[in-house]
Coordinates of C-alpha atoms in Angstrom, one line a residue:
Chain S
M1 CA 108.6 23.2 63.1
L2 CA 105.7 25.4 64.3
T3 CA 108.2 27.8 65.8
D4 CA 110.1 28.0 62.5
L5 CA 106.8 28.8 60.7
L6 CA 105.9 31.5 63.3
I7 CA 109.3 33.1 63.1
D8 CA 109.1 33.1 59.3
A9 CA 105.6 34.6 59.4
A10 CA 106.7 37.3 61.9
K11 CA 109.7 38.2 59.7
A12 CA 107.4 38.4 56.6
I13 CA 104.8 40.6 58.4
V14 CA 107.5 42.9 59.9
A15 CA 109.1 43.3 56.5
V16 CA 105.9 44.1 54.6
L17 CA 104.7 46.5 57.3
L18 CA 108.0 48.3 57.4
V19 CA 108.0 48.7 53.7
L20 CA 104.4 50.0 53.5
N21 CA 104.9 52.4 56.4
L22 CA 108.2 53.6 55.0
A23 CA 106.4 54.2 51.7
T24 CA 103.8 56.3 53.5
V25 CA 106.4 58.2 55.4
L26 CA 108.1 58.9 52.0
L27 CA 104.8 60.3 50.7
W28 CA 104.8 62.6 53.7
F29 CA 108.4 63.5 53.2
E30 CA 107.8 64.1 49.5
R31 CA 105.3 66.8 50.5
K32 CA 107.1 68.5 53.3
G33 CA 110.6 67.9 51.9
S34 CA 109.7 69.3 48.5
A35 CA 108.2 72.3 50.2
L36 CA 111.6 72.9 52.0
I37 CA 113.5 72.4 48.7
Q38 CA 111.2 75.0 47.0
D39 CA 111.3 77.5 49.8
R40 CA 107.6 76.8 50.7
V41 CA 106.0 75.6 53.9
G42 CA 103.9 72.8 52.6
A43 CA 100.8 71.1 54.0
N44 CA 100.1 72.6 57.5
R45 CA 96.4 73.2 57.7
A46 CA 94.6 69.9 58.3
A47 CA 94.2 69.1 62.0
I48 CA 91.8 67.2 64.2
F49 CA 89.9 69.7 66.4
G50 CA 93.1 71.8 66.5
I51 CA 94.6 69.5 69.2
G52 CA 98.1 70.0 68.0
R53 CA 97.8 73.8 67.9
R54 CA 96.4 73.9 71.5
L55 CA 99.3 71.8 72.7
G56 CA 101.7 74.1 70.9
V57 CA 102.9 71.5 68.5
P58 CA 103.8 72.8 65.0
N59 CA 101.5 71.4 62.3
L60 CA 103.8 69.3 60.1
G61 CA 101.1 68.0 57.7
V62 CA 101.0 64.7 59.5
T63 CA 97.2 64.6 59.8
N64 CA 97.0 65.4 56.1
T65 CA 99.1 62.4 54.9
F66 CA 98.4 59.9 57.6
V67 CA 94.7 60.5 58.4
A68 CA 92.9 62.7 55.8
D69 CA 94.4 61.1 52.7
P70 CA 93.8 57.4 53.6
L71 CA 90.3 58.3 54.8
K72 CA 89.6 59.9 51.5
M73 CA 91.2 57.2 49.4
F74 CA 89.3 54.4 51.1
T75 CA 85.9 56.1 51.2
K76 CA 85.9 57.1 47.6
E77 CA 83.8 55.5 44.9
D78 CA 85.5 52.5 43.3
F79 CA 85.1 53.6 39.7
V80 CA 85.3 51.3 36.7
P81 CA 84.9 53.1 33.4
D82 CA 82.1 52.1 31.0
Q83 CA 82.9 49.1 28.8
A84 CA 86.2 48.6 30.7
D85 CA 87.3 45.1 31.5
R86 CA 86.2 45.0 35.1
F87 CA 88.3 42.0 36.0
L88 CA 91.6 43.2 34.5
H89 CA 90.9 46.7 35.8
T90 CA 90.7 45.4 39.3
L91 CA 93.6 43.0 38.9
A92 CA 96.1 45.6 37.6
P93 CA 96.8 47.6 40.9
F94 CA 97.3 44.3 42.8
L95 CA 99.6 43.0 40.0
S96 CA 101.5 46.3 40.3
L97 CA 101.8 46.3 44.1
F98 CA 102.2 42.6 44.8
P99 CA 105.5 42.0 43.0
V100 CA 107.2 44.9 44.7
L101 CA 106.2 43.7 48.1
V102 CA 107.2 40.1 47.6
T103 CA 110.6 41.2 46.3
F104 CA 111.5 42.2 49.8
A105 CA 111.4 38.5 50.8
V106 CA 115.0 38.0 49.6
V107 CA 116.4 41.4 50.8
P108 CA 118.4 40.7 54.0
F109 CA 117.8 43.3 56.6
G110 CA 120.3 42.0 59.2
D111 CA 122.9 39.4 60.1
R112 CA 122.2 36.3 62.2
L113 CA 120.4 36.6 65.4
I114 CA 121.1 33.9 67.9
V115 CA 118.4 33.1 70.4
G116 CA 119.4 30.2 72.6
S117 CA 120.4 27.4 70.3
R118 CA 118.4 28.8 67.4
V119 CA 120.1 30.9 64.7
I120 CA 117.6 33.3 63.0
D121 CA 118.7 34.6 59.7
L122 CA 117.4 38.2 59.4
Q123 CA 116.0 37.7 55.9
V124 CA 112.5 36.7 55.2
C125 CA 113.4 33.9 52.8
Q126 CA 116.8 32.5 52.2
L127 CA 117.0 31.7 48.5
D128 CA 120.0 30.5 46.6
V129 CA 118.7 32.1 43.5
G130 CA 117.8 35.4 45.2
V131 CA 118.9 37.7 42.4
L132 CA 117.1 35.7 39.7
Y133 CA 114.0 35.7 41.8
L134 CA 114.3 39.4 42.3
L135 CA 114.6 40.1 38.5
A136 CA 111.8 37.6 37.7
V137 CA 109.3 39.1 40.2
L138 CA 110.1 42.6 39.2
G139 CA 109.4 41.7 35.6
I140 CA 105.8 40.9 36.6
G141 CA 105.3 44.4 37.8
I142 CA 105.3 45.6 34.2
Y143 CA 102.0 43.7 33.7
G144 CA 100.4 45.9 36.4
A145 CA 101.1 49.1 34.5
A146 CA 100.4 47.7 31.1
L147 CA 97.1 46.0 32.2
G148 CA 96.0 49.1 34.1
G149 CA 96.4 51.1 30.9
W150 CA 94.8 48.5 28.7
A151 CA 91.8 47.7 30.8
S152 CA 90.8 51.3 31.4
N153 CA 89.2 51.8 28.0
N154 CA 90.9 55.2 27.8
R155 CA 93.3 56.4 25.3
W156 CA 95.5 58.4 27.8
A157 CA 95.6 55.4 30.0
L158 CA 96.5 53.1 27.1
L159 CA 99.3 55.4 26.0
G160 CA 100.6 55.6 29.6
G161 CA 100.5 51.8 29.9
V162 CA 102.4 51.4 26.6
R163 CA 105.0 53.9 27.6
A164 CA 105.3 52.3 31.0
S165 CA 105.9 48.8 29.7
A166 CA 108.4 50.1 27.0
Q167 CA 110.3 52.1 29.5
M168 CA 110.4 49.3 32.2
I169 CA 111.5 46.7 29.7
S170 CA 114.2 49.0 28.3
Y171 CA 115.6 49.8 31.7
E172 CA 115.3 46.3 33.0
L173 CA 118.2 45.4 30.7
A174 CA 120.5 48.0 32.2
M175 CA 119.4 47.0 35.7
G176 CA 120.0 43.3 34.9
L177 CA 123.5 44.0 33.5
A178 CA 124.4 46.1 36.6
I179 CA 123.3 43.3 38.9
I180 CA 125.1 40.6 36.9
A181 CA 128.4 42.5 37.3
V182 CA 127.8 42.5 41.0
V183 CA 126.9 38.8 41.0
M184 CA 130.2 38.1 39.1
T185 CA 132.2 40.1 41.6
F186 CA 130.8 38.3 44.6
G187 CA 130.3 34.9 43.0
T188 CA 126.8 34.2 44.5
L189 CA 123.2 34.8 43.7
D190 CA 122.2 34.8 47.4
L191 CA 121.7 38.4 48.6
Q192 CA 122.5 37.5 52.2
E193 CA 125.8 36.0 51.0
I194 CA 126.5 39.1 48.9
C195 CA 126.1 41.1 52.1
R196 CA 128.4 38.8 54.1
R197 CA 131.1 39.0 51.4
Q198 CA 131.1 42.8 51.8
G199 CA 132.3 42.5 55.4
G200 CA 135.9 43.2 56.4
A201 CA 138.2 46.0 55.2
W202 CA 141.2 46.5 52.9
F203 CA 144.3 47.8 54.5
G204 CA 142.4 47.6 57.7
W205 CA 140.3 50.8 57.1
L206 CA 138.6 50.7 53.7
P207 CA 135.3 48.7 53.9
K208 CA 135.0 46.1 51.2
W209 CA 131.7 47.5 50.0
G210 CA 130.5 46.8 46.5
I211 CA 130.8 50.4 45.5
I212 CA 134.6 50.0 45.6
Y213 CA 134.5 47.1 43.2
Q214 CA 131.6 48.3 41.0
P215 CA 131.2 52.1 41.0
L216 CA 129.8 52.1 37.4
A217 CA 127.3 49.4 38.2
F218 CA 126.1 51.5 41.1
L219 CA 125.3 54.4 38.8
L220 CA 123.7 52.1 36.3
L221 CA 121.5 50.4 39.0
L222 CA 120.5 53.7 40.6
T223 CA 119.6 55.3 37.2
A224 CA 117.8 52.2 36.0
G225 CA 116.1 51.8 39.3
I226 CA 114.7 55.3 39.3
A227 CA 113.5 54.7 35.7
E228 CA 111.9 51.4 36.9
S229 CA 110.0 53.2 39.6
K230 CA 108.6 55.6 36.9
R231 CA 109.5 58.7 38.9
I232 CA 110.8 62.1 37.7
P233 CA 112.9 62.4 35.6
F234 CA 111.6 59.2 34.1
D235 CA 107.9 59.8 34.6
M236 CA 106.7 59.7 31.0
P237 CA 104.2 57.0 31.8
E238 CA 102.4 59.4 34.1
G239 CA 103.2 62.5 32.2
E240 CA 100.5 64.6 33.8
S241 CA 100.9 67.4 31.3
E242 CA 100.0 65.3 28.3
L243 CA 98.5 62.1 29.7
I244 CA 96.6 63.3 32.7
A245 CA 97.9 60.6 35.0
G246 CA 98.9 57.9 32.5
Y247 CA 98.0 54.3 33.1
F248 CA 96.1 55.1 36.3
T249 CA 94.0 57.9 34.9
E250 CA 90.8 55.9 35.4
Y251 CA 91.6 54.6 38.9
S252 CA 90.1 56.1 42.0
G253 CA 90.1 55.4 45.7
G254 CA 91.9 52.3 47.0
K255 CA 93.1 51.1 43.6
Q256 CA 94.7 54.4 42.9
A257 CA 96.3 54.3 46.4
A258 CA 97.7 50.9 45.5
F259 CA 99.4 52.4 42.4
M260 CA 100.7 55.3 44.3
L261 CA 102.0 53.0 47.1
T262 CA 103.7 50.9 44.4
D263 CA 105.7 54.0 43.3
F264 CA 106.9 54.6 46.8
A265 CA 107.5 50.9 47.6
E266 CA 109.6 50.8 44.5
V267 CA 111.6 53.7 45.8
V268 CA 112.2 51.8 49.0
L269 CA 113.1 48.7 46.9
V270 CA 115.6 50.5 44.8
S271 CA 117.2 51.9 47.9
A272 CA 117.3 48.5 49.5
L273 CA 118.9 47.0 46.4
V274 CA 121.5 49.7 46.1
A275 CA 122.3 49.4 49.8
T276 CA 122.6 45.6 49.6
F277 CA 124.6 45.4 46.4
F278 CA 126.9 48.4 46.8
F279 CA 126.9 49.6 50.4
G280 CA 127.2 46.4 52.4
G281 CA 123.6 46.0 53.2
W282 CA 123.5 45.6 57.0
Q283 CA 127.3 45.8 57.3
V284 CA 128.5 48.5 59.7
P285 CA 132.1 49.5 59.0
Y286 CA 134.6 47.8 61.3
L287 CA 131.8 45.8 63.0
Y288 CA 132.5 42.1 63.0
P289 CA 130.2 39.3 64.4
E290 CA 132.2 39.5 67.6
G291 CA 132.3 43.3 68.0
F292 CA 134.0 46.4 66.7
R293 CA 137.6 46.3 65.5
L294 CA 138.6 49.9 64.9
P295 CA 141.8 50.3 62.9
G296 CA 144.6 51.8 65.1
I297 CA 142.3 52.2 68.1
G298 CA 141.5 48.7 69.4
S299 CA 138.5 46.4 69.6
V300 CA 135.3 46.3 71.6
L301 CA 133.5 43.0 72.1
L302 CA 129.8 43.1 71.7
P303 CA 127.0 40.5 72.4
N304 CA 125.3 39.0 69.3
L305 CA 122.0 40.9 70.0
V306 CA 123.7 44.3 69.9
V307 CA 125.6 43.4 66.7
A308 CA 122.3 42.2 65.0
V309 CA 120.4 45.3 66.1
L310 CA 123.2 47.6 64.9
G311 CA 123.1 45.8 61.6
V312 CA 119.4 46.3 61.2
L313 CA 119.7 49.9 62.1
A314 CA 122.6 50.4 59.6
F315 CA 120.5 48.8 56.9
G316 CA 117.5 51.0 57.7
L317 CA 119.7 54.1 57.7
K318 CA 121.2 53.2 54.3
V319 CA 117.7 52.6 52.9
V320 CA 116.4 55.9 54.2
F321 CA 119.4 57.7 52.9
F322 CA 118.9 56.4 49.4
C323 CA 115.1 57.1 49.6
W324 CA 116.1 60.7 50.5
L325 CA 118.5 60.8 47.6
Q326 CA 115.9 59.7 45.1
I327 CA 113.4 62.3 46.4
L328 CA 116.2 64.9 46.0
V329 CA 116.7 63.7 42.4
R330 CA 113.0 63.9 41.8
W331 CA 112.9 67.6 42.9
T332 CA 116.1 68.5 41.1
L333 CA 115.6 67.3 37.6
P334 CA 113.0 68.1 34.9
R335 CA 111.4 65.3 32.9
F336 CA 113.3 63.8 30.0
R337 CA 111.8 63.8 26.5
Y338 CA 110.7 60.3 25.4
D339 CA 113.4 59.9 22.8
Q340 CA 116.0 61.0 25.3
L341 CA 114.7 58.3 27.7
M342 CA 115.1 55.6 25.0
Y343 CA 118.5 57.1 23.9
L344 CA 119.7 57.0 27.5
G345 CA 118.4 53.5 28.1
W346 CA 119.5 51.7 24.9
K347 CA 122.5 53.7 23.7
I348 CA 124.2 54.7 26.9
L349 CA 123.2 52.6 29.8
L350 CA 123.2 49.3 27.9
P351 CA 126.6 49.7 26.3
L352 CA 128.0 50.9 29.5
G353 CA 126.6 47.9 31.3
L354 CA 128.1 45.6 28.7
I355 CA 131.5 47.3 28.9
N356 CA 131.4 47.1 32.7
L357 CA 130.5 43.4 32.4
A358 CA 133.4 42.7 30.1
A359 CA 135.8 44.6 32.2
T360 CA 134.7 42.8 35.3
A361 CA 135.1 39.4 33.6
V362 CA 138.6 40.3 32.5
V363 CA 139.6 41.5 35.9
I364 CA 138.2 38.4 37.6
V365 CA 140.1 36.1 35.2
A366 CA 143.3 38.2 35.6
V367 CA 143.0 38.1 39.4
A368 CA 142.2 34.3 39.4
S369 CA 145.1 33.3 37.2
Chain V
M1 CA 119.9 61.8 17.9
K2 CA 121.9 64.9 17.0
T3 CA 124.0 66.1 20.0
P4 CA 123.1 69.7 20.8
T5 CA 126.0 72.0 20.0
G6 CA 127.6 74.4 22.5
M7 CA 127.9 72.0 25.4
T8 CA 131.1 71.1 26.9
L9 CA 132.1 67.5 27.5
R10 CA 131.4 67.8 31.2
E11 CA 127.9 69.0 30.5
R12 CA 127.3 66.2 28.0
V13 CA 128.4 63.6 30.5
Y14 CA 125.5 65.1 32.5
L15 CA 126.3 63.5 35.9
P16 CA 128.4 66.3 37.2
E17 CA 125.6 68.7 36.2
I18 CA 123.0 66.6 38.0
F19 CA 125.3 66.6 41.0
K20 CA 125.6 70.4 40.9
G21 CA 121.8 70.7 40.6
M22 CA 121.4 68.4 43.6
L23 CA 123.8 70.6 45.6
V24 CA 121.5 73.5 44.9
T25 CA 118.3 71.7 46.0
N26 CA 120.1 70.2 49.0
Y27 CA 121.3 73.6 50.0
H28 CA 117.8 74.9 50.0
F29 CA 116.5 71.8 51.9
L30 CA 119.1 72.0 54.6
R31 CA 119.0 75.7 55.0
N32 CA 115.2 75.8 55.4
L33 CA 115.2 72.8 57.7
T34 CA 117.8 74.4 59.9
L35 CA 115.8 77.7 59.9
H36 CA 112.6 75.9 60.8
F37 CA 114.3 74.2 63.7
A38 CA 115.9 77.4 64.8
H39 CA 112.5 79.1 64.7
L40 CA 111.1 76.4 66.9
V41 CA 113.5 77.2 69.7
G42 CA 113.2 81.0 69.1
L43 CA 116.4 81.7 67.1
A44 CA 116.9 83.6 63.9
K45 CA 113.3 84.7 63.7
E46 CA 114.3 87.5 61.4
R47 CA 115.4 85.1 58.6
S48 CA 112.4 83.5 56.9
A49 CA 112.5 79.8 56.1
A50 CA 110.2 80.2 53.2
A51 CA 109.8 82.6 50.3
T52 CA 106.0 82.4 50.7
V53 CA 103.8 84.5 53.0
Q54 CA 101.4 82.6 55.2
Y55 CA 98.4 84.8 54.5
P56 CA 96.2 85.4 56.6
D57 CA 98.5 84.5 59.5
Q58 CA 101.2 86.8 58.0
R59 CA 100.7 89.6 55.5
K60 CA 102.8 91.8 53.4
T61 CA 102.4 95.5 54.0
Y62 CA 101.4 97.4 51.0
S63 CA 103.8 99.8 49.4
E64 CA 104.0 103.4 50.4
N65 CA 102.1 104.6 47.3
F66 CA 99.4 101.9 47.4
R67 CA 96.1 103.3 46.2
G68 CA 93.7 101.7 48.7
S69 CA 90.4 102.6 50.4
H70 CA 89.4 106.2 50.7
R71 CA 89.5 108.4 53.8
L72 CA 88.1 111.9 54.5
T73 CA 90.8 114.1 55.9
L74 CA 90.2 116.1 59.0
R75 CA 91.0 119.7 60.1
P76 CA 93.1 120.2 63.2
N77 CA 90.0 120.6 65.2
G78 CA 88.6 117.3 64.1
D79 CA 86.0 118.6 61.6
V80 CA 85.8 117.1 58.2
R81 CA 87.8 119.0 55.6
C82 CA 85.3 118.4 52.9
T83 CA 83.3 121.4 51.7
A84 CA 80.8 119.4 49.7
C85 CA 81.8 121.1 46.5
F86 CA 80.8 118.0 44.4
M87 CA 84.1 118.1 42.4
C88 CA 84.8 114.4 43.3
A89 CA 81.3 113.2 42.6
T90 CA 81.5 115.0 39.2
A91 CA 84.9 113.6 38.4
C92 CA 83.9 110.1 39.4
P93 CA 83.6 107.9 36.3
A94 CA 81.7 105.2 38.2
Q95 CA 79.3 107.7 39.8
C96 CA 79.8 106.0 43.2
I97 CA 80.0 109.1 45.4
Y98 CA 76.8 110.4 47.0
I99 CA 77.1 113.7 48.8
E100 CA 74.4 115.5 50.7
A101 CA 75.5 119.1 51.5
G102 CA 74.5 121.0 54.6
E103 CA 75.2 124.5 55.9
H104 CA 78.1 124.8 58.3
P105 CA 77.5 126.5 61.6
D106 CA 80.8 128.4 61.2
P107 CA 80.1 131.4 58.8
Q108 CA 83.8 131.1 57.6
V109 CA 83.0 127.7 56.1
E110 CA 80.5 127.6 53.3
K111 CA 79.2 124.0 53.3
Y112 CA 80.0 120.6 54.7
P113 CA 78.7 117.1 53.8
L114 CA 75.7 115.9 55.9
R115 CA 76.2 112.5 54.1
Y116 CA 79.2 111.4 52.1
E117 CA 78.9 107.9 50.9
I118 CA 81.0 105.8 48.6
D119 CA 79.4 102.7 47.0
T120 CA 82.5 100.5 46.9
L121 CA 80.8 98.0 44.7
R122 CA 80.7 100.6 42.0
C123 CA 84.0 102.3 42.8
I124 CA 86.9 101.4 40.5
Y125 CA 89.6 102.9 42.7
C126 CA 90.8 105.1 39.9
G127 CA 91.8 108.0 42.2
L128 CA 90.2 110.7 40.1
C129 CA 88.2 111.9 43.1
V130 CA 91.5 112.5 44.9
E131 CA 92.9 114.3 41.9
A132 CA 89.7 116.4 41.6
C133 CA 89.5 117.5 45.2
P134 CA 90.6 121.2 45.6
C135 CA 91.1 121.1 49.4
D136 CA 92.8 117.7 49.9
A137 CA 89.7 116.4 51.7
I138 CA 89.7 112.9 50.2
R139 CA 92.8 110.6 50.0
M140 CA 93.4 107.0 49.3
D141 CA 96.5 106.5 51.4
T142 CA 95.0 104.2 54.1
H143 CA 97.2 101.2 53.2
V144 CA 94.1 99.0 53.3
H145 CA 92.5 97.2 50.4
P146 CA 88.7 97.4 49.8
R147 CA 86.5 95.0 51.7
I148 CA 86.0 91.9 49.6
W149 CA 82.9 90.4 51.2
G150 CA 79.9 91.3 53.1
F151 CA 76.4 90.0 53.8
D152 CA 74.5 92.4 51.8
R153 CA 75.1 95.4 49.6
K154 CA 74.8 97.8 52.5
D155 CA 78.0 96.4 53.9
F156 CA 79.9 97.8 51.0
I157 CA 78.6 101.4 51.3
E158 CA 81.2 103.5 53.2
T159 CA 79.6 106.4 55.0
K160 CA 81.1 109.6 56.2
E161 CA 81.6 108.1 59.6
V162 CA 83.6 105.2 58.2
L163 CA 85.7 107.5 56.0
T164 CA 86.6 109.9 58.7
H165 CA 87.2 107.1 61.1
R166 CA 89.9 105.9 58.8
S167 CA 91.7 109.2 59.2
V168 CA 91.5 108.9 62.9
V169 CA 92.9 105.3 62.9
L170 CA 95.7 106.3 60.5
E171 CA 96.6 109.2 62.7
E172 CA 96.6 107.1 65.9
Q173 CA 97.8 103.7 64.9
G174 CA 99.9 104.2 61.8
R175 CA 99.8 102.5 58.5
D176 CA 98.8 99.0 59.8
G177 CA 95.8 100.4 61.8
N178 CA 93.2 100.3 59.1
M179 CA 94.2 96.9 57.9
N180 CA 94.1 95.5 61.4
E181 CA 90.7 97.0 61.9
M182 CA 89.3 95.5 58.7
L183 CA 90.7 92.0 59.6
A184 CA 89.0 92.4 63.0
W185 CA 85.8 93.3 61.2
Y186 CA 86.1 90.1 59.2
K187 CA 86.7 88.0 62.3
E188 CA 83.6 89.6 63.9
Q189 CA 81.5 88.9 60.8
E190 CA 82.6 85.2 60.8
R191 CA 81.1 84.8 64.3
R192 CA 77.8 86.5 63.3
P193 CA 74.8 84.3 62.7
Y194 CA 74.3 83.3 59.1
D195 CA 71.2 85.4 58.8
R196 CA 71.8 88.5 60.8
L197 CA 68.5 90.0 59.8
R198 CA 66.3 87.6 61.7
P199 CA 68.0 84.5 63.0
E200 CA 64.7 83.2 64.4
L201 CA 63.4 82.9 60.8
K202 CA 64.3 79.3 60.0
T203 CA 63.0 78.5 56.6
Y204 CA 64.3 79.9 53.3
T205 CA 60.8 81.2 52.4
E206 CA 60.5 83.1 55.7
R207 CA 63.9 84.6 55.4
E208 CA 63.4 85.5 51.8
R209 CA 60.1 87.3 52.5
R210 CA 61.7 89.2 55.4
R211 CA 64.6 90.2 53.2
Q212 CA 62.3 91.5 50.5
E213 CA 60.3 93.5 53.1
L214 CA 63.4 95.1 54.5
E215 CA 64.7 95.9 51.0
Q216 CA 61.4 97.5 50.0
A217 CA 61.4 99.6 53.2
D218 CA 64.9 100.6 52.6
H219 CA 64.2 101.5 49.0
A220 CA 61.2 103.6 50.0
E221 CA 63.3 105.4 52.6
R222 CA 66.0 106.2 50.1
T223 CA 63.6 107.4 47.5
A224 CA 62.0 109.7 49.9
A225 CA 65.4 111.1 50.9
D226 CA 66.3 111.5 47.3
M227 CA 63.2 113.4 46.5
L228 CA 63.8 115.6 49.5
V229 CA 67.3 116.8 48.6
N230 CA 66.9 116.1 44.9
A231 CA 70.7 115.8 44.6
R232 CA 71.3 112.2 43.9
P233 CA 72.4 111.6 40.3
S234 CA 69.9 109.2 38.6
D235 CA 71.1 105.7 38.0
G236 CA 72.2 105.4 34.3

């Protein structure tokens, strides 16, 4: 009993720490990567006593993102505007960050790990209603942005908060429809089970990943996901040219860091969801619980530990790839206009999602009968 | 919403266009990443991984016809070419050139400048002095920009020694020489104590009093010199 609790706690801590650290690494990558994309060099000045330079290590802006920025963030004044609602103003960043982090509870990051007689499912929390939980918890995140805007007693912040909630509600529909199509395909709401059903291969070589069943849903989920994370090209809520910083205009220090971390944690979340629903999650092509079965070459037997580790690595790789893809999108596209955003959400993504849903239903019935 | 005209179906579907755009950004990303790694191991140094110049670690050389700081040209024997004819000082719209003429030991040469000073705080780098000079004695082809900072106004007054030295440097070290020398001067100044006048004077009042004393002494000295030669154009 106690061992079970400890294992669960360890899994939860590892998952949260991994997500938070990946989010910070993404922040660093966004700086240096964007510099590479734009033919610049990027942050390369901040250093601690020039240690790196003396050792001949190139300055990659690591000190900047991992030391200087956090130090600045957490030593800054915690500012609450005059006549703002102090309680709600403080609550908002937590309400923004918390739902994103707890969502990772149902995201499986690996297959079973067998230690002695104990079978450890590499998922923080095995829920039969995983997908519903996911959508429900993500919905709470809207309150963070909306409250942050409302409680700041600032017109820009309020506008940003209103925009954020309108946008997130609009795109949640498209996101939900895309996920429902996936749920219909695999016939389960449990994310671990969805991953398991993507194992195996057609004709012996084509992995049975969700993208093969649901290519349209993949595009819908990725688009809606980027819109949910409020990043360029969907960053109207922040809209720094007209709203300064949108709903977190009046935030400073640690609270602002929480909002920023939310953005990057959402990038990780969208990547994890896309990987889970459409790219087999922790599935490695041709890897089965007993080992590799390569088509036309033969099979290699592997111990369970190696298979589990390979699965976790594959999941990590897929997540990192989609994070990278989202950052690439962010540095490729300019911002949409607000009416274009609403047009895309309600008149394109929503009908496409409904058509996809109907088509999926027809195909499933046709196949079953 | 009205659909904008003049777009093909492919453009209106938008996804292929996004994909094309991402190919462009990805190309830049991968090319620069590869180049950075190549530079780390010492390959492809001649291809830059960034369009930006990492000033002051790197710098762009000025163009061939860049109108930079002045220099006084020299005769083959090393004497200054200037004959102190005052054409430049007369042409100067900013009245920043101060010349003190003296008799040359060589009877073939009429005059030469005892002092030739350019106050670069007043100079507007218009080049009229170069145009006015009848004997090609002053030029602005040193490929170095004016000094942009100093500790006091004196640091910005370029004397005859400074101006002729630039000619020597240009002759000996080529077009980068003067720039290198100025950057070296900057480095040297950075290491100098904050108050180079009297570092032992700690308080602001002490330093300020000392500064005023020095300024008054300097002023008195200059006024005396002005009265002696009676050649300095009066200030506005």
